[in-house]
Amino acid sequence: MRMHEMQAHLIRVQQSWFSVTVPRMAAKQAEQALVEQWRDILALHARTQCELDRVLHDHGLCASDFEVLDVLAGCRAAKGTPSYRVQEISERIHLSQSALSRLIARLEKEGLVERCMCPEDRRGVRVALTAKGRTLHGEVLPVQRAVLARMLADDRP
């Protein structure tokens, strides 16, 4: 092979290498960025959850307790007591059905919610805030929202 043929061959080999390697590297970098973004989201969630648990503890609640009260406080009913079925609450709260049932039982024992039979389905249970639960929710709402505003601000560390 002559010198210019060898140079041309080397250039084709380099171009082939770049055409395969550069996209792989870019894909790997994009994948790594995605993983880092996901881990940042998880870390932000964990920090926010811990901070919510810390500030709500003074009010006898944890973050999951407040979420149930908040969902129930937002319930509107055309007639009767505003309530949700346990299944409807579980669709809004990220807890298993059994964990949610235990949480609701504890909130009921504390007088914050009440359970009653579902009139349209005798196997179902509806949950509603009590007056005590509505009062506590109103007191704690600004505290919870302030934590969210602080923790989820764009200029977070």
CSV table of C-alpha atoms in Angstrom, one decimal:
chain,number,residue,atom,x,y,z
A,1,MET,CA,0.0,0.0,0.0
A,2,ARG,CA,1.3,3.4,-0.9
A,3,MET,CA,1.5,6.2,1.6
A,4,HIS,CA,-1.5,8.1,0.4
A,5,GLU,CA,-3.6,4.9,0.3
A,6,MET,CA,-2.5,4.1,3.9
A,7,GLN,CA,-3.5,7.6,5.0
A,8,ALA,CA,-6.9,7.3,3.2
A,9,HIS,CA,-7.4,3.9,4.9
A,10,LEU,CA,-6.5,5.3,8.3
A,11,ILE,CA,-8.9,8.2,7.8
A,12,ARG,CA,-11.7,5.8,7.0
A,13,VAL,CA,-10.9,3.7,10.1
A,14,GLN,CA,-10.9,6.9,12.3
A,15,GLN,CA,-14.2,8.1,10.8
A,16,SER,CA,-15.8,4.6,11.3
A,17,TRP,CA,-14.5,4.6,14.9
A,18,PHE,CA,-15.9,8.1,15.5
A,19,SER,CA,-19.2,7.3,13.9
A,20,VAL,CA,-19.7,4.4,16.3
A,21,THR,CA,-17.9,5.7,19.5
A,22,VAL,CA,-19.2,9.3,19.6
A,23,PRO,CA,-22.9,8.4,19.5
A,24,ARG,CA,-22.3,5.7,22.2
A,25,MET,CA,-20.5,8.2,24.4
A,26,ALA,CA,-23.3,10.7,23.9
A,27,ALA,CA,-25.9,8.1,24.7
A,28,LYS,CA,-24.0,7.0,27.8
A,29,GLN,CA,-23.7,10.7,28.9
A,30,ALA,CA,-27.5,11.2,28.3
A,31,GLU,CA,-28.3,8.1,30.3
A,32,GLN,CA,-26.0,9.2,33.2
A,33,ALA,CA,-27.6,12.6,33.2
A,34,LEU,CA,-31.0,10.9,33.4
A,35,VAL,CA,-29.9,8.7,36.3
A,36,GLU,CA,-28.5,11.8,38.1
A,37,GLN,CA,-31.7,13.7,37.6
A,38,TRP,CA,-33.7,10.8,39.0
A,39,ARG,CA,-31.4,10.6,42.0
A,40,ASP,CA,-31.7,14.3,42.6
A,41,ILE,CA,-35.5,13.9,42.6
A,42,LEU,CA,-35.3,11.1,45.1
A,43,ALA,CA,-32.9,13.1,47.3
A,44,LEU,CA,-35.2,16.1,47.2
A,45,HIS,CA,-38.2,13.9,48.1
A,46,ALA,CA,-36.3,12.4,51.0
A,47,ARG,CA,-35.2,15.8,52.4
A,48,THR,CA,-38.7,17.3,52.0
A,49,GLN,CA,-40.3,14.2,53.7
A,50,CYS,CA,-37.9,14.4,56.6
A,51,GLU,CA,-38.5,18.1,57.0
A,52,LEU,CA,-42.3,17.7,56.9
A,53,ASP,CA,-42.1,14.9,59.5
A,54,ARG,CA,-39.9,17.1,61.7
A,55,VAL,CA,-42.2,20.2,61.7
A,56,LEU,CA,-45.5,18.3,61.8
A,57,HIS,CA,-44.3,16.2,64.8
A,58,ASP,CA,-44.9,19.3,67.0
A,59,HIS,CA,-48.6,19.0,66.0
A,60,GLY,CA,-48.8,15.2,66.6
A,61,LEU,CA,-48.7,14.4,62.9
A,62,CYS,CA,-46.3,12.9,60.3
A,63,ALA,CA,-46.3,13.8,56.6
A,64,SER,CA,-48.5,10.9,55.7
A,65,ASP,CA,-51.1,11.8,58.4
A,66,PHE,CA,-51.2,15.3,57.0
A,67,GLU,CA,-51.6,14.1,53.4
A,68,VAL,CA,-54.7,12.1,54.4
A,69,LEU,CA,-56.2,15.1,56.3
A,70,ASP,CA,-55.3,17.4,53.3
A,71,VAL,CA,-57.0,15.0,50.8
A,72,LEU,CA,-60.1,14.8,53.0
A,73,ALA,CA,-60.2,18.6,53.6
A,74,GLY,CA,-60.3,19.1,49.8
A,75,CYS,CA,-63.3,16.7,49.4
A,76,ARG,CA,-66.5,18.4,48.3
A,77,ALA,CA,-69.9,16.7,48.6
A,78,ALA,CA,-73.1,17.7,46.9
A,79,LYS,CA,-75.0,16.5,50.0
A,80,GLY,CA,-74.1,15.0,53.3
A,81,THR,CA,-70.7,14.8,54.9
A,82,PRO,CA,-67.8,15.2,52.4
A,83,SER,CA,-66.0,11.9,52.4
A,84,TYR,CA,-63.9,9.6,50.3
A,85,ARG,CA,-63.7,5.9,50.0
A,86,VAL,CA,-60.4,4.4,51.2
A,87,GLN,CA,-59.7,3.4,47.6
A,88,GLU,CA,-60.1,7.0,46.5
A,89,ILE,CA,-57.7,8.2,49.2
A,90,SER,CA,-55.1,5.6,48.2
A,91,GLU,CA,-55.2,6.8,44.6
A,92,ARG,CA,-54.0,10.2,45.9
A,93,ILE,CA,-51.6,9.1,48.6
A,94,HIS,CA,-48.6,6.9,47.9
A,95,LEU,CA,-49.2,4.3,50.6
A,96,SER,CA,-50.2,0.7,50.3
A,97,GLN,CA,-53.9,-0.1,51.0
A,98,SER,CA,-52.9,-1.9,54.3
A,99,ALA,CA,-50.6,1.0,55.4
A,100,LEU,CA,-53.4,3.5,54.6
A,101,SER,CA,-55.9,1.5,56.6
A,102,ARG,CA,-53.7,1.4,59.6
A,103,LEU,CA,-53.0,5.2,59.3
A,104,ILE,CA,-56.8,5.9,59.1
A,105,ALA,CA,-57.4,3.7,62.1
A,106,ARG,CA,-54.9,5.7,64.1
A,107,LEU,CA,-56.4,9.0,62.9
A,108,GLU,CA,-59.8,7.7,63.9
A,109,LYS,CA,-58.6,6.8,67.3
A,110,GLU,CA,-57.2,10.3,67.7
A,111,GLY,CA,-60.6,11.7,66.8
A,112,LEU,CA,-59.4,13.3,63.5
A,113,VAL,CA,-61.4,11.2,61.1
A,114,GLU,CA,-64.4,9.0,61.2
A,115,ARG,CA,-65.2,5.9,59.1
A,116,CYS,CA,-68.7,4.9,58.1
A,117,MET,CA,-70.2,2.3,55.8
A,118,CYS,CA,-70.5,3.3,52.2
A,119,PRO,CA,-74.2,3.5,51.3
A,120,GLU,CA,-73.8,2.6,47.7
A,121,ASP,CA,-71.6,-0.4,48.5
A,122,ARG,CA,-72.0,-2.1,51.9
A,123,ARG,CA,-68.5,-3.6,51.6
A,124,GLY,CA,-66.9,-0.2,51.2
A,125,VAL,CA,-65.8,2.3,53.9
A,126,ARG,CA,-66.0,6.0,53.6
A,127,VAL,CA,-63.7,8.3,55.6
A,128,ALA,CA,-64.4,11.9,56.6
A,129,LEU,CA,-62.7,14.6,58.7
A,130,THR,CA,-64.2,15.3,62.1
A,131,ALA,CA,-64.5,18.9,63.4
A,132,LYS,CA,-61.3,18.3,65.3
A,133,GLY,CA,-59.5,17.0,62.2
A,134,ARG,CA,-60.7,20.0,60.1
A,135,THR,CA,-59.5,22.4,62.8
A,136,LEU,CA,-56.1,20.7,63.1
A,137,HIS,CA,-55.7,20.6,59.3
A,138,GLY,CA,-56.4,24.4,59.2
A,139,GLU,CA,-53.8,25.1,61.8
A,140,VAL,CA,-51.1,22.9,60.2
A,141,LEU,CA,-51.8,23.8,56.5
A,142,PRO,CA,-49.7,27.0,56.5
A,143,VAL,CA,-46.8,25.1,58.2
A,144,GLN,CA,-46.8,22.3,55.6
A,145,ARG,CA,-47.2,24.7,52.7
A,146,ALA,CA,-44.2,26.8,54.0
A,147,VAL,CA,-42.0,23.7,54.1
A,148,LEU,CA,-43.0,22.8,50.6
A,149,ALA,CA,-42.3,26.4,49.4
A,150,ARG,CA,-38.9,26.4,51.1
A,151,MET,CA,-37.8,22.9,50.0
A,152,LEU,CA,-39.1,23.1,46.5
A,153,ALA,CA,-37.9,26.6,45.6
A,154,ASP,CA,-35.9,26.8,42.4
A,155,ASP,CA,-32.9,28.3,44.2
A,156,ARG,CA,-32.5,25.3,46.6
A,157,PRO,CA,-29.0,24.2,47.5
